[in-house]
Amino acid sequence: MRGRPGLSRSLAWFLAAAVLLHFAYPLTLNGQLWALAYTLVYPLVVFLGLRVVLPPGRRLLPVAVFSAVFLTAGFWAVFHPETPLARLGLFSAIVLFQGYLILALLTFVFTYGQRHRSSHGPQLVMAAICVYLLLGGLFGALFGLMEALWPGGFENSLDPHAPVTWQELNYLSFVTLVTLGYGDMVPVGAWARSLAVCEAVAGTLFLATVIARIVGAYVSPPGPDPDDDGPTETDCPGSPGPGPPAGNG
């Protein structure tokens, strides 16, 4: 992934889709039709996410594969929510896809000062925000995987005897990421608590390191333009022109 013209617009569209995906999940509680409509957001996120991190000639196959996986697993989970295998497939796809996007975006954020000029600063900020949202979704999917494989690791303290839903785990992930913790959704298993602590630490370290990185990128002098072959005589008007060195006499 490289800074380029048009990347700011691609990042803005992807950021909007990520906000819709991670915060519009209560729509799925209004019935199966809304759950199906929400599932259609996944291919949109796949397309916009890969549009950000991949060059134009290498997008078609990954978009098609990930979209097919998300649609298949998503529709399966909507029509058969009680089937653990359907949830496992969907959560696994989310972990793999969002993990890949996080790595690609973080690489862009932390190599920004070495390869790009200051004109790409807004791209850096939007990439960091996208990573933060993707972290919440990634850990929400990891919580879902853990609950599907080993039920009972999480509990809704307001309704302890009810099964935990993926919507509640997504909510738990984001309140853990920002170390808010209302106490209504709690990890009760040892490994569930360990994963929740890991997310809280990751969220805190992300804010500390990435904010420092962004500030450093803005206050440091811009790097050389990759298309610039070096200073010219116009850039250095006082430099001597080509020719033999002047003699003493």
JSON list of C-alpha atoms in Angstrom, two decimals:
[
{"chain": "A", "resi": 1, "resn": "MET", "atom": "CA", "xyz": [0.00, 0.00, 0.00]},
{"chain": "A", "resi": 2, "resn": "ARG", "atom": "CA", "xyz": [1.37, 3.41, -1.00]},
{"chain": "A", "resi": 3, "resn": "GLY", "atom": "CA", "xyz": [0.24, 7.00, -0.71]},
{"chain": "A", "resi": 4, "resn": "ARG", "atom": "CA", "xyz": [-1.25, 8.01, -4.04]},
{"chain": "A", "resi": 5, "resn": "PRO", "atom": "CA", "xyz": [-3.72, 10.44, -5.59]},
{"chain": "A", "resi": 6, "resn": "GLY", "atom": "CA", "xyz": [-7.27, 9.29, -4.90]},
{"chain": "A", "resi": 7, "resn": "LEU", "atom": "CA", "xyz": [-6.32, 7.28, -1.80]},
{"chain": "A", "resi": 8, "resn": "SER", "atom": "CA", "xyz": [-7.94, 9.82, 0.51]},
{"chain": "A", "resi": 9, "resn": "ARG", "atom": "CA", "xyz": [-11.29, 9.30, -1.20]},
{"chain": "A", "resi": 10, "resn": "SER", "atom": "CA", "xyz": [-10.91, 5.51, -1.08]},
{"chain": "A", "resi": 11, "resn": "LEU", "atom": "CA", "xyz": [-10.05, 5.65, 2.62]},
{"chain": "A", "resi": 12, "resn": "ALA", "atom": "CA", "xyz": [-13.02, 7.93, 3.32]},
{"chain": "A", "resi": 13, "resn": "TRP", "atom": "CA", "xyz": [-15.43, 5.51, 1.62]},
{"chain": "A", "resi": 14, "resn": "PHE", "atom": "CA", "xyz": [-13.91, 2.54, 3.43]},
{"chain": "A", "resi": 15, "resn": "LEU", "atom": "CA", "xyz": [-14.11, 4.37, 6.75]},
{"chain": "A", "resi": 16, "resn": "ALA", "atom": "CA", "xyz": [-17.80, 5.10, 6.18]},
{"chain": "A", "resi": 17, "resn": "ALA", "atom": "CA", "xyz": [-18.46, 1.44, 5.33]},
{"chain": "A", "resi": 18, "resn": "ALA", "atom": "CA", "xyz": [-16.51, 0.27, 8.40]},
{"chain": "A", "resi": 19, "resn": "VAL", "atom": "CA", "xyz": [-18.57, 2.56, 10.64]},
{"chain": "A", "resi": 20, "resn": "LEU", "atom": "CA", "xyz": [-21.76, 1.15, 9.12]},
{"chain": "A", "resi": 21, "resn": "LEU", "atom": "CA", "xyz": [-20.59, -2.44, 9.55]},
{"chain": "A", "resi": 22, "resn": "HIS", "atom": "CA", "xyz": [-19.43, -2.14, 13.15]},
{"chain": "A", "resi": 23, "resn": "PHE", "atom": "CA", "xyz": [-22.08, 0.17, 14.58]},
{"chain": "A", "resi": 24, "resn": "ALA", "atom": "CA", "xyz": [-25.27, -0.61, 12.62]},
{"chain": "A", "resi": 25, "resn": "TYR", "atom": "CA", "xyz": [-25.50, -4.20, 13.92]},
{"chain": "A", "resi": 26, "resn": "PRO", "atom": "CA", "xyz": [-28.62, -3.45, 16.07]},
{"chain": "A", "resi": 27, "resn": "LEU", "atom": "CA", "xyz": [-30.55, -3.49, 12.77]},
{"chain": "A", "resi": 28, "resn": "THR", "atom": "CA", "xyz": [-30.13, -7.27, 12.75]},
{"chain": "A", "resi": 29, "resn": "LEU", "atom": "CA", "xyz": [-32.34, -7.48, 15.86]},
{"chain": "A", "resi": 30, "resn": "ASN", "atom": "CA", "xyz": [-35.35, -6.23, 13.88]},
{"chain": "A", "resi": 31, "resn": "GLY", "atom": "CA", "xyz": [-35.94, -9.46, 11.98]},
{"chain": "A", "resi": 32, "resn": "GLN", "atom": "CA", "xyz": [-34.49, -11.69, 9.31]},
{"chain": "A", "resi": 33, "resn": "LEU", "atom": "CA", "xyz": [-34.96, -9.17, 6.50]},
{"chain": "A", "resi": 34, "resn": "TRP", "atom": "CA", "xyz": [-32.79, -6.61, 8.26]},
{"chain": "A", "resi": 35, "resn": "ALA", "atom": "CA", "xyz": [-30.22, -9.29, 9.04]},
{"chain": "A", "resi": 36, "resn": "LEU", "atom": "CA", "xyz": [-30.02, -10.18, 5.35]},
{"chain": "A", "resi": 37, "resn": "ALA", "atom": "CA", "xyz": [-29.64, -6.51, 4.41]},
{"chain": "A", "resi": 38, "resn": "TYR", "atom": "CA", "xyz": [-26.86, -6.14, 6.97]},
{"chain": "A", "resi": 39, "resn": "THR", "atom": "CA", "xyz": [-25.08, -9.17, 5.49]},
{"chain": "A", "resi": 40, "resn": "LEU", "atom": "CA", "xyz": [-24.89, -7.35, 2.16]},
{"chain": "A", "resi": 41, "resn": "VAL", "atom": "CA", "xyz": [-22.64, -4.76, 3.80]},
{"chain": "A", "resi": 42, "resn": "TYR", "atom": "CA", "xyz": [-19.82, -7.33, 3.98]},
{"chain": "A", "resi": 43, "resn": "PRO", "atom": "CA", "xyz": [-19.13, -7.44, 0.21]},
{"chain": "A", "resi": 44, "resn": "LEU", "atom": "CA", "xyz": [-19.16, -3.63, 0.19]},
{"chain": "A", "resi": 45, "resn": "VAL", "atom": "CA", "xyz": [-16.54, -3.55, 2.95]},
{"chain": "A", "resi": 46, "resn": "VAL", "atom": "CA", "xyz": [-14.51, -6.20, 1.10]},
{"chain": "A", "resi": 47, "resn": "PHE", "atom": "CA", "xyz": [-14.51, -4.18, -2.12]},
{"chain": "A", "resi": 48, "resn": "LEU", "atom": "CA", "xyz": [-13.70, -0.85, -0.47]},
{"chain": "A", "resi": 49, "resn": "GLY", "atom": "CA", "xyz": [-11.08, -2.37, 1.83]},
{"chain": "A", "resi": 50, "resn": "LEU", "atom": "CA", "xyz": [-9.20, -4.17, -0.94]},
{"chain": "A", "resi": 51, "resn": "ARG", "atom": "CA", "xyz": [-9.51, -1.06, -3.10]},
{"chain": "A", "resi": 52, "resn": "VAL", "atom": "CA", "xyz": [-7.46, 0.73, -0.45]},
{"chain": "A", "resi": 53, "resn": "VAL", "atom": "CA", "xyz": [-4.68, -1.82, 0.08]},
{"chain": "A", "resi": 54, "resn": "LEU", "atom": "CA", "xyz": [-4.30, -3.44, -3.37]},
{"chain": "A", "resi": 55, "resn": "PRO", "atom": "CA", "xyz": [-3.27, -1.92, -6.73]},
{"chain": "A", "resi": 56, "resn": "PRO", "atom": "CA", "xyz": [-5.96, -1.83, -9.45]},
{"chain": "A", "resi": 57, "resn": "GLY", "atom": "CA", "xyz": [-4.77, -4.90, -11.35]},
{"chain": "A", "resi": 58, "resn": "ARG", "atom": "CA", "xyz": [-4.89, -7.25, -8.36]},
{"chain": "A", "resi": 59, "resn": "ARG", "atom": "CA", "xyz": [-8.33, -6.64, -6.84]},
{"chain": "A", "resi": 60, "resn": "LEU", "atom": "CA", "xyz": [-10.81, -8.73, -8.82]},
{"chain": "A", "resi": 61, "resn": "LEU", "atom": "CA", "xyz": [-9.99, -12.24, -7.56]},
{"chain": "A", "resi": 62, "resn": "PRO", "atom": "CA", "xyz": [-9.60, -11.35, -3.84]},
{"chain": "A", "resi": 63, "resn": "VAL", "atom": "CA", "xyz": [-12.82, -9.30, -3.92]},
{"chain": "A", "resi": 64, "resn": "ALA", "atom": "CA", "xyz": [-14.73, -12.16, -5.57]},
{"chain": "A", "resi": 65, "resn": "VAL", "atom": "CA", "xyz": [-13.37, -14.80, -3.17]},
{"chain": "A", "resi": 66, "resn": "PHE", "atom": "CA", "xyz": [-13.89, -12.84, 0.04]},
{"chain": "A", "resi": 67, "resn": "SER", "atom": "CA", "xyz": [-17.33, -11.62, -1.06]},
{"chain": "A", "resi": 68, "resn": "ALA", "atom": "CA", "xyz": [-18.45, -15.18, -1.82]},
{"chain": "A", "resi": 69, "resn": "VAL", "atom": "CA", "xyz": [-17.15, -16.40, 1.54]},
{"chain": "A", "resi": 70, "resn": "PHE", "atom": "CA", "xyz": [-18.82, -13.61, 3.50]},
{"chain": "A", "resi": 71, "resn": "LEU", "atom": "CA", "xyz": [-22.14, -13.94, 1.67]},
{"chain": "A", "resi": 72, "resn": "THR", "atom": "CA", "xyz": [-22.23, -17.73, 2.06]},
{"chain": "A", "resi": 73, "resn": "ALA", "atom": "CA", "xyz": [-21.29, -17.70, 5.74]},
{"chain": "A", "resi": 74, "resn": "GLY", "atom": "CA", "xyz": [-23.46, -14.65, 6.45]},
{"chain": "A", "resi": 75, "resn": "PHE", "atom": "CA", "xyz": [-26.62, -16.03, 4.83]},
{"chain": "A", "resi": 76, "resn": "TRP", "atom": "CA", "xyz": [-26.01, -19.40, 6.48]},
{"chain": "A", "resi": 77, "resn": "ALA", "atom": "CA", "xyz": [-25.74, -17.72, 9.88]},
{"chain": "A", "resi": 78, "resn": "VAL", "atom": "CA", "xyz": [-28.90, -15.68, 9.24]},
{"chain": "A", "resi": 79, "resn": "PHE", "atom": "CA", "xyz": [-31.05, -18.67, 8.21]},
{"chain": "A", "resi": 80, "resn": "HIS", "atom": "CA", "xyz": [-29.51, -21.09, 10.73]},
{"chain": "A", "resi": 81, "resn": "PRO", "atom": "CA", "xyz": [-28.34, -18.99, 13.68]},
{"chain": "A", "resi": 82, "resn": "GLU", "atom": "CA", "xyz": [-28.32, -22.02, 15.97]},
{"chain": "A", "resi": 83, "resn": "THR", "atom": "CA", "xyz": [-25.67, -23.80, 13.85]},
{"chain": "A", "resi": 84, "resn": "PRO", "atom": "CA", "xyz": [-22.19, -23.32, 15.40]},
{"chain": "A", "resi": 85, "resn": "LEU", "atom": "CA", "xyz": [-20.44, -24.15, 12.12]},
{"chain": "A", "resi": 86, "resn": "ALA", "atom": "CA", "xyz": [-22.10, -21.21, 10.36]},
{"chain": "A", "resi": 87, "resn": "ARG", "atom": "CA", "xyz": [-20.89, -18.80, 13.02]},
{"chain": "A", "resi": 88, "resn": "LEU", "atom": "CA", "xyz": [-17.43, -20.33, 12.96]},
{"chain": "A", "resi": 89, "resn": "GLY", "atom": "CA", "xyz": [-17.16, -19.79, 9.21]},
{"chain": "A", "resi": 90, "resn": "LEU", "atom": "CA", "xyz": [-18.28, -16.18, 9.41]},
{"chain": "A", "resi": 91, "resn": "PHE", "atom": "CA", "xyz": [-16.08, -15.28, 12.38]},
{"chain": "A", "resi": 92, "resn": "SER", "atom": "CA", "xyz": [-13.05, -16.99, 10.81]},
{"chain": "A", "resi": 93, "resn": "ALA", "atom": "CA", "xyz": [-13.50, -15.03, 7.58]},
{"chain": "A", "resi": 94, "resn": "ILE", "atom": "CA", "xyz": [-13.79, -11.77, 9.55]},
{"chain": "A", "resi": 95, "resn": "VAL", "atom": "CA", "xyz": [-10.61, -12.51, 11.51]},
{"chain": "A", "resi": 96, "resn": "LEU", "atom": "CA", "xyz": [-8.59, -13.32, 8.39]},
{"chain": "A", "resi": 97, "resn": "PHE", "atom": "CA", "xyz": [-9.87, -10.42, 6.28]},
{"chain": "A", "resi": 98, "resn": "GLN", "atom": "CA", "xyz": [-9.74, -7.71, 8.95]},
{"chain": "A", "resi": 99, "resn": "GLY", "atom": "CA", "xyz": [-6.39, -8.99, 10.21]},
{"chain": "A", "resi": 100, "resn": "TYR", "atom": "CA", "xyz": [-4.96, -8.62, 6.70]},
{"chain": "A", "resi": 101, "resn": "LEU", "atom": "CA", "xyz": [-6.35, -5.10, 6.34]},
{"chain": "A", "resi": 102, "resn": "ILE", "atom": "CA", "xyz": [-4.96, -4.11, 9.75]},
{"chain": "A", "resi": 103, "resn": "LEU", "atom": "CA", "xyz": [-1.47, -5.28, 8.80]},
{"chain": "A", "resi": 104, "resn": "ALA", "atom": "CA", "xyz": [-1.58, -3.48, 5.45]},
{"chain": "A", "resi": 105, "resn": "LEU", "atom": "CA", "xyz": [-2.84, -0.22, 6.95]},
{"chain": "A", "resi": 106, "resn": "LEU", "atom": "CA", "xyz": [-0.38, -0.32, 9.86]},
{"chain": "A", "resi": 107, "resn": "THR", "atom": "CA", "xyz": [2.47, -0.85, 7.40]},
{"chain": "A", "resi": 108, "resn": "PHE", "atom": "CA", "xyz": [1.34, 2.32, 5.62]},
{"chain": "A", "resi": 109, "resn": "VAL", "atom": "CA", "xyz": [1.07, 4.25, 8.91]},
{"chain": "A", "resi": 110, "resn": "PHE", "atom": "CA", "xyz": [4.50, 3.30, 10.22]},
{"chain": "A", "resi": 111, "resn": "THR", "atom": "CA", "xyz": [6.40, 3.67, 6.94]},
{"chain": "A", "resi": 112, "resn": "TYR", "atom": "CA", "xyz": [4.70, 6.94, 6.03]},
{"chain": "A", "resi": 113, "resn": "GLY", "atom": "CA", "xyz": [7.62, 9.23, 6.90]},
{"chain": "A", "resi": 114, "resn": "GLN", "atom": "CA", "xyz": [10.10, 7.12, 4.95]},
{"chain": "A", "resi": 115, "resn": "ARG", "atom": "CA", "xyz": [8.30, 7.00, 1.61]},
{"chain": "A", "resi": 116, "resn": "HIS", "atom": "CA", "xyz": [5.68, 9.74, 1.41]},
{"chain": "A", "resi": 117, "resn": "ARG", "atom": "CA", "xyz": [5.46, 13.48, 1.49]},
{"chain": "A", "resi": 118, "resn": "SER", "atom": "CA", "xyz": [3.45, 15.60, 3.91]},
{"chain": "A", "resi": 119, "resn": "SER", "atom": "CA", "xyz": [0.64, 16.07, 1.38]},
{"chain": "A", "resi": 120, "resn": "HIS", "atom": "CA", "xyz": [-0.53, 12.57, 2.29]},
{"chain": "A", "resi": 121, "resn": "GLY", "atom": "CA", "xyz": [-1.11, 13.48, 5.96]},
{"chain": "A", "resi": 122, "resn": "PRO", "atom": "CA", "xyz": [-4.93, 13.13, 5.84]},
{"chain": "A", "resi": 123, "resn": "GLN", "atom": "CA", "xyz": [-4.45, 9.64, 4.39]},
{"chain": "A", "resi": 124, "resn": "LEU", "atom": "CA", "xyz": [-2.35, 8.75, 7.43]},
{"chain": "A", "resi": 125, "resn": "VAL", "atom": "CA", "xyz": [-5.02, 9.94, 9.86]},
{"chain": "A", "resi": 126, "resn": "MET", "atom": "CA", "xyz": [-7.86, 8.11, 8.09]},
{"chain": "A", "resi": 127, "resn": "ALA", "atom": "CA", "xyz": [-5.80, 4.92, 7.86]},
{"chain": "A", "resi": 128, "resn": "ALA", "atom": "CA", "xyz": [-5.20, 5.04, 11.62]},
{"chain": "A", "resi": 129, "resn": "ILE", "atom": "CA", "xyz": [-8.92, 5.52, 12.33]},
{"chain": "A", "resi": 130, "resn": "CYS", "atom": "CA", "xyz": [-9.77, 2.58, 10.06]},
{"chain": "A", "resi": 131, "resn": "VAL", "atom": "CA", "xyz": [-7.29, 0.37, 11.92]},
{"chain": "A", "resi": 132, "resn": "TYR", "atom": "CA", "xyz": [-8.86, 1.30, 15.26]},
{"chain": "A", "resi": 133, "resn": "LEU", "atom": "CA", "xyz": [-12.33, 0.32, 14.05]},
{"chain": "A", "resi": 134, "resn": "LEU", "atom": "CA", "xyz": [-11.01, -2.88, 12.50]},
{"chain": "A", "resi": 135, "resn": "LEU", "atom": "CA", "xyz": [-9.38, -3.82, 15.81]},
{"chain": "A", "resi": 136, "resn": "GLY", "atom": "CA", "xyz": [-12.78, -3.71, 17.50]},
{"chain": "A", "resi": 137, "resn": "GLY", "atom": "CA", "xyz": [-14.32, -5.88, 14.79]},
{"chain": "A", "resi": 138, "resn": "LEU", "atom": "CA", "xyz": [-11.38, -8.31, 14.87]},
{"chain": "A", "resi": 139, "resn": "PHE", "atom": "CA", "xyz": [-11.62, -8.93, 18.60]},
{"chain": "A", "resi": 140, "resn": "GLY", "atom": "CA", "xyz": [-15.40, -9.14, 18.38]},
{"chain": "A", "resi": 141, "resn": "ALA", "atom": "CA", "xyz": [-14.98, -11.98, 15.89]},
{"chain": "A", "resi": 142, "resn": "LEU", "atom": "CA", "xyz": [-12.36, -13.62, 18.14]},
{"chain": "A", "resi": 143, "resn": "PHE", "atom": "CA", "xyz": [-14.83, -13.43, 21.04]},
{"chain": "A", "resi": 144, "resn": "GLY", "atom": "CA", "xyz": [-17.42, -15.05, 18.77]},
{"chain": "A", "resi": 145, "resn": "LEU", "atom": "CA", "xyz": [-15.02, -17.83, 17.79]},
{"chain": "A", "resi": 146, "resn": "MET", "atom": "CA", "xyz": [-14.23, -18.53, 21.43]},
{"chain": "A", "resi": 147, "resn": "GLU", "atom": "CA", "xyz": [-17.89, -18.57, 22.44]},
{"chain": "A", "resi": 148, "resn": "ALA", "atom": "CA", "xyz": [-18.81, -20.86, 19.52]},
{"chain": "A", "resi": 149, "resn": "LEU", "atom": "CA", "xyz": [-16.03, -23.33, 20.36]},
{"chain": "A", "resi": 150, "resn": "TRP", "atom": "CA", "xyz": [-16.25, -23.14, 24.15]},
{"chain": "A", "resi": 151, "resn": "PRO", "atom": "CA", "xyz": [-19.66, -21.79, 25.21]},
{"chain": "A", "resi": 152, "resn": "GLY", "atom": "CA", "xyz": [-19.96, -20.09, 28.56]},
{"chain": "A", "resi": 153, "resn": "GLY", "atom": "CA", "xyz": [-16.87, -17.90, 28.37]},
{"chain": "A", "resi": 154, "resn": "PHE", "atom": "CA", "xyz": [-18.94, -14.70, 28.32]},
{"chain": "A", "resi": 155, "resn": "GLU", "atom": "CA", "xyz": [-22.03, -13.66, 30.24]},
{"chain": "A", "resi": 156, "resn": "ASN", "atom": "CA", "xyz": [-24.64, -10.93, 30.15]},
{"chain": "A", "resi": 157, "resn": "SER", "atom": "CA", "xyz": [-24.96, -9.94, 33.80]},
{"chain": "A", "resi": 158, "resn": "LEU", "atom": "CA", "xyz": [-28.40, -8.45, 33.10]},
{"chain": "A", "resi": 159, "resn": "ASP", "atom": "CA", "xyz": [-29.65, -11.84, 31.86]},
{"chain": "A", "resi": 160, "resn": "PRO", "atom": "CA", "xyz": [-27.17, -14.50, 33.06]},
{"chain": "A", "resi": 161, "resn": "HIS", "atom": "CA", "xyz": [-29.14, -17.51, 31.82]},
{"chain": "A", "resi": 162, "resn": "ALA", "atom": "CA", "xyz": [-29.63, -16.29, 28.23]},
{"chain": "A", "resi": 163, "resn": "PRO", "atom": "CA", "xyz": [-27.19, -17.37, 25.50]},
{"chain": "A", "resi": 164, "resn": "VAL", "atom": "CA", "xyz": [-24.73, -14.68, 24.46]},
{"chain": "A", "resi": 165, "resn": "THR", "atom": "CA", "xyz": [-25.31, -13.29, 20.96]},
{"chain": "A", "resi": 166, "resn": "TRP", "atom": "CA", "xyz": [-22.72, -12.02, 18.49]},
{"chain": "A", "resi": 167, "resn": "GLN", "atom": "CA", "xyz": [-24.24, -8.54, 18.76]},
{"chain": "A", "resi": 168, "resn": "GLU", "atom": "CA", "xyz": [-23.46, -8.52, 22.49]},
{"chain": "A", "resi": 169, "resn": "LEU", "atom": "CA", "xyz": [-19.91, -9.73, 21.83]},
{"chain": "A", "resi": 170, "resn": "ASN", "atom": "CA", "xyz": [-19.37, -6.96, 19.27]},
{"chain": "A", "resi": 171, "resn": "TYR", "atom": "CA", "xyz": [-20.57, -4.46, 21.87]},
{"chain": "A", "resi": 172, "resn": "LEU", "atom": "CA", "xyz": [-18.25, -5.99, 24.48]},
{"chain": "A", "resi": 173, "resn": "SER", "atom": "CA", "xyz": [-15.32, -5.74, 22.08]},
{"chain": "A", "resi": 174, "resn": "PHE", "atom": "CA", "xyz": [-15.64, -2.01, 21.49]},
{"chain": "A", "resi": 175, "resn": "VAL", "atom": "CA", "xyz": [-16.24, -1.07, 25.14]},
{"chain": "A", "resi": 176, "resn": "THR", "atom": "CA", "xyz": [-13.18, -3.19, 25.99]},
{"chain": "A", "resi": 177, "resn": "LEU", "atom": "CA", "xyz": [-11.12, -1.54, 23.24]},
{"chain": "A", "resi": 178, "resn": "VAL", "atom": "CA", "xyz": [-11.70, 1.88, 24.77]},
{"chain": "A", "resi": 179, "resn": "THR", "atom": "CA", "xyz": [-11.33, 0.42, 28.31]},
{"chain": "A", "resi": 180, "resn": "LEU", "atom": "CA", "xyz": [-14.83, 1.65, 29.19]},
{"chain": "A", "resi": 181, "resn": "GLY", "atom": "CA", "xyz": [-16.44, -1.51, 30.58]},
{"chain": "A", "resi": 182, "resn": "TYR", "atom": "CA", "xyz": [-19.99, -0.88, 31.77]},
{"chain": "A", "resi": 183, "resn": "GLY", "atom": "CA", "xyz": [-20.09, -4.25, 33.53]},
{"chain": "A", "resi": 184, "resn": "ASP", "atom": "CA", "xyz": [-23.19, -5.58, 31.75]},
{"chain": "A", "resi": 185, "resn": "MET", "atom": "CA", "xyz": [-21.22, -7.88, 29.41]},
{"chain": "A", "resi": 186, "resn": "VAL", "atom": "CA", "xyz": [-18.36, -9.65, 31.17]},
{"chain": "A", "resi": 187, "resn": "PRO", "atom": "CA", "xyz": [-15.85, -12.40, 30.33]},
{"chain": "A", "resi": 188, "resn": "VAL", "atom": "CA", "xyz": [-16.17, -15.14, 32.95]},
{"chain": "A", "resi": 189, "resn": "GLY", "atom": "CA", "xyz": [-13.82, -17.82, 31.57]},
{"chain": "A", "resi": 190, "resn": "ALA", "atom": "CA", "xyz": [-10.06, -17.65, 32.12]},
{"chain": "A", "resi": 191, "resn": "TRP", "atom": "CA", "xyz": [-9.19, -17.54, 28.41]},
{"chain": "A", "resi": 192, "resn": "ALA", "atom": "CA", "xyz": [-12.04, -15.12, 27.70]},
{"chain": "A", "resi": 193, "resn": "ARG", "atom": "CA", "xyz": [-10.65, -12.76, 30.33]},
{"chain": "A", "resi": 194, "resn": "SER", "atom": "CA", "xyz": [-7.16, -13.16, 28.89]},
{"chain": "A", "resi": 195, "resn": "LEU", "atom": "CA", "xyz": [-8.40, -12.24, 25.40]},
{"chain": "A", "resi": 196, "resn": "ALA", "atom": "CA", "xyz": [-10.31, -9.24, 26.79]},
{"chain": "A", "resi": 197, "resn": "VAL", "atom": "CA", "xyz": [-7.19, -8.01, 28.59]},
{"chain": "A", "resi": 198, "resn": "CYS", "atom": "CA", "xyz": [-5.22, -8.46, 25.37]},
{"chain": "A", "resi": 199, "resn": "GLU", "atom": "CA", "xyz": [-7.69, -6.24, 23.52]},
{"chain": "A", "resi": 200, "resn": "ALA", "atom": "CA", "xyz": [-7.61, -3.56, 26.23]},
{"chain": "A", "resi": 201, "resn": "VAL", "atom": "CA", "xyz": [-3.80, -3.49, 26.13]},
{"chain": "A", "resi": 202, "resn": "ALA", "atom": "CA", "xyz": [-3.78, -3.44, 22.31]},
{"chain": "A", "resi": 203, "resn": "GLY", "atom": "CA", "xyz": [-6.22, -0.52, 22.25]},
{"chain": "A", "resi": 204, "resn": "THR", "atom": "CA", "xyz": [-4.17, 1.48, 24.75]},
{"chain": "A", "resi": 205, "resn": "LEU", "atom": "CA", "xyz": [-0.87, 0.79, 22.99]},
{"chain": "A", "resi": 206, "resn": "PHE", "atom": "CA", "xyz": [-2.42, 1.63, 19.63]},
{"chain": "A", "resi": 207, "resn": "LEU", "atom": "CA", "xyz": [-3.49, 5.07, 20.82]},
{"chain": "A", "resi": 208, "resn": "ALA", "atom": "CA", "xyz": [-0.10, 5.75, 22.42]},
{"chain": "A", "resi": 209, "resn": "THR", "atom": "CA", "xyz": [2.06, 4.61, 19.50]},
{"chain": "A", "resi": 210, "resn": "VAL", "atom": "CA", "xyz": [-0.04, 5.69, 16.53]},
{"chain": "A", "resi": 211, "resn": "ILE", "atom": "CA", "xyz": [-0.82, 9.16, 17.87]},
{"chain": "A", "resi": 212, "resn": "ALA", "atom": "CA", "xyz": [2.91, 9.62, 18.48]},
{"chain": "A", "resi": 213, "resn": "ARG", "atom": "CA", "xyz": [3.55, 8.39, 14.94]},
{"chain": "A", "resi": 214, "resn": "ILE", "atom": "CA", "xyz": [1.05, 10.83, 13.43]},
{"chain": "A", "resi": 215, "resn": "VAL", "atom": "CA", "xyz": [2.45, 13.77, 15.40]},
{"chain": "A", "resi": 216, "resn": "GLY", "atom": "CA", "xyz": [5.96, 12.79, 14.36]},
{"chain": "A", "resi": 217, "resn": "ALA", "atom": "CA", "xyz": [4.96, 12.61, 10.71]},
{"chain": "A", "resi": 218, "resn": "TYR", "atom": "CA", "xyz": [3.46, 16.10, 10.82]},
{"chain": "A", "resi": 219, "resn": "VAL", "atom": "CA", "xyz": [6.29, 17.83, 12.68]},
{"chain": "A", "resi": 220, "resn": "SER", "atom": "CA", "xyz": [9.13, 16.16, 10.78]},
{"chain": "A", "resi": 221, "resn": "PRO", "atom": "CA", "xyz": [10.30, 17.72, 7.48]},
{"chain": "A", "resi": 222, "resn": "PRO", "atom": "CA", "xyz": [8.80, 16.10, 4.38]},
{"chain": "A", "resi": 223, "resn": "GLY", "atom": "CA", "xyz": [10.85, 13.41, 2.71]},
{"chain": "A", "resi": 224, "resn": "PRO", "atom": "CA", "xyz": [12.11, 13.66, -0.86]},
{"chain": "A", "resi": 225, "resn": "ASP", "atom": "CA", "xyz": [9.66, 13.24, -3.68]},
{"chain": "A", "resi": 226, "resn": "PRO", "atom": "CA", "xyz": [10.07, 9.71, -5.13]},
{"chain": "A", "resi": 227, "resn": "ASP", "atom": "CA", "xyz": [9.89, 11.19, -8.64]},
{"chain": "A", "resi": 228, "resn": "ASP", "atom": "CA", "xyz": [12.58, 13.78, -7.91]},
{"chain": "A", "resi": 229, "resn": "ASP", "atom": "CA", "xyz": [16.06, 12.79, -9.09]},
{"chain": "A", "resi": 230, "resn": "GLY", "atom": "CA", "xyz": [17.82, 15.34, -6.89]},
{"chain": "A", "resi": 231, "resn": "PRO", "atom": "CA", "xyz": [18.42, 19.08, -6.66]},
{"chain": "A", "resi": 232, "resn": "THR", "atom": "CA", "xyz": [18.89, 21.05, -9.85]},
{"chain": "A", "resi": 233, "resn": "GLU", "atom": "CA", "xyz": [20.64, 24.31, -10.55]},
{"chain": "A", "resi": 234, "resn": "THR", "atom": "CA", "xyz": [17.28, 26.08, -10.19]},
{"chain": "A", "resi": 235, "resn": "ASP", "atom": "CA", "xyz": [16.87, 24.61, -6.71]},
{"chain": "A", "resi": 236, "resn": "CYS", "atom": "CA", "xyz": [20.42, 25.74, -5.78]},
{"chain": "A", "resi": 237, "resn": "PRO", "atom": "CA", "xyz": [21.01, 29.01, -7.68]},
{"chain": "A", "resi": 238, "resn": "GLY", "atom": "CA", "xyz": [24.32, 29.64, -5.96]},
{"chain": "A", "resi": 239, "resn": "SER", "atom": "CA", "xyz": [25.90, 26.41, -7.07]},
{"chain": "A", "resi": 240, "resn": "PRO", "atom": "CA", "xyz": [28.55, 26.55, -9.83]},
{"chain": "A", "resi": 241, "resn": "GLY", "atom": "CA", "xyz": [27.58, 25.27, -13.25]},
{"chain": "A", "resi": 242, "resn": "PRO", "atom": "CA", "xyz": [29.34, 22.46, -15.09]},
{"chain": "A", "resi": 243, "resn": "GLY", "atom": "CA", "xyz": [32.83, 23.04, -16.40]},
{"chain": "A", "resi": 244, "resn": "PRO", "atom": "CA", "xyz": [36.48, 22.65, -15.47]},
{"chain": "A", "resi": 245, "resn": "PRO", "atom": "CA", "xyz": [37.57, 23.90, -12.07]},
{"chain": "A", "resi": 246, "resn": "ALA", "atom": "CA", "xyz": [39.00, 27.38, -11.98]},
{"chain": "A", "resi": 247, "resn": "GLY", "atom": "CA", "xyz": [42.79, 27.58, -11.79]},
{"chain": "A", "resi": 248, "resn": "ASN", "atom": "CA", "xyz": [44.92, 29.68, -9.48]},
{"chain": "A", "resi": 249, "resn": "GLY", "atom": "CA", "xyz": [46.36, 31.84, -12.19]}
]
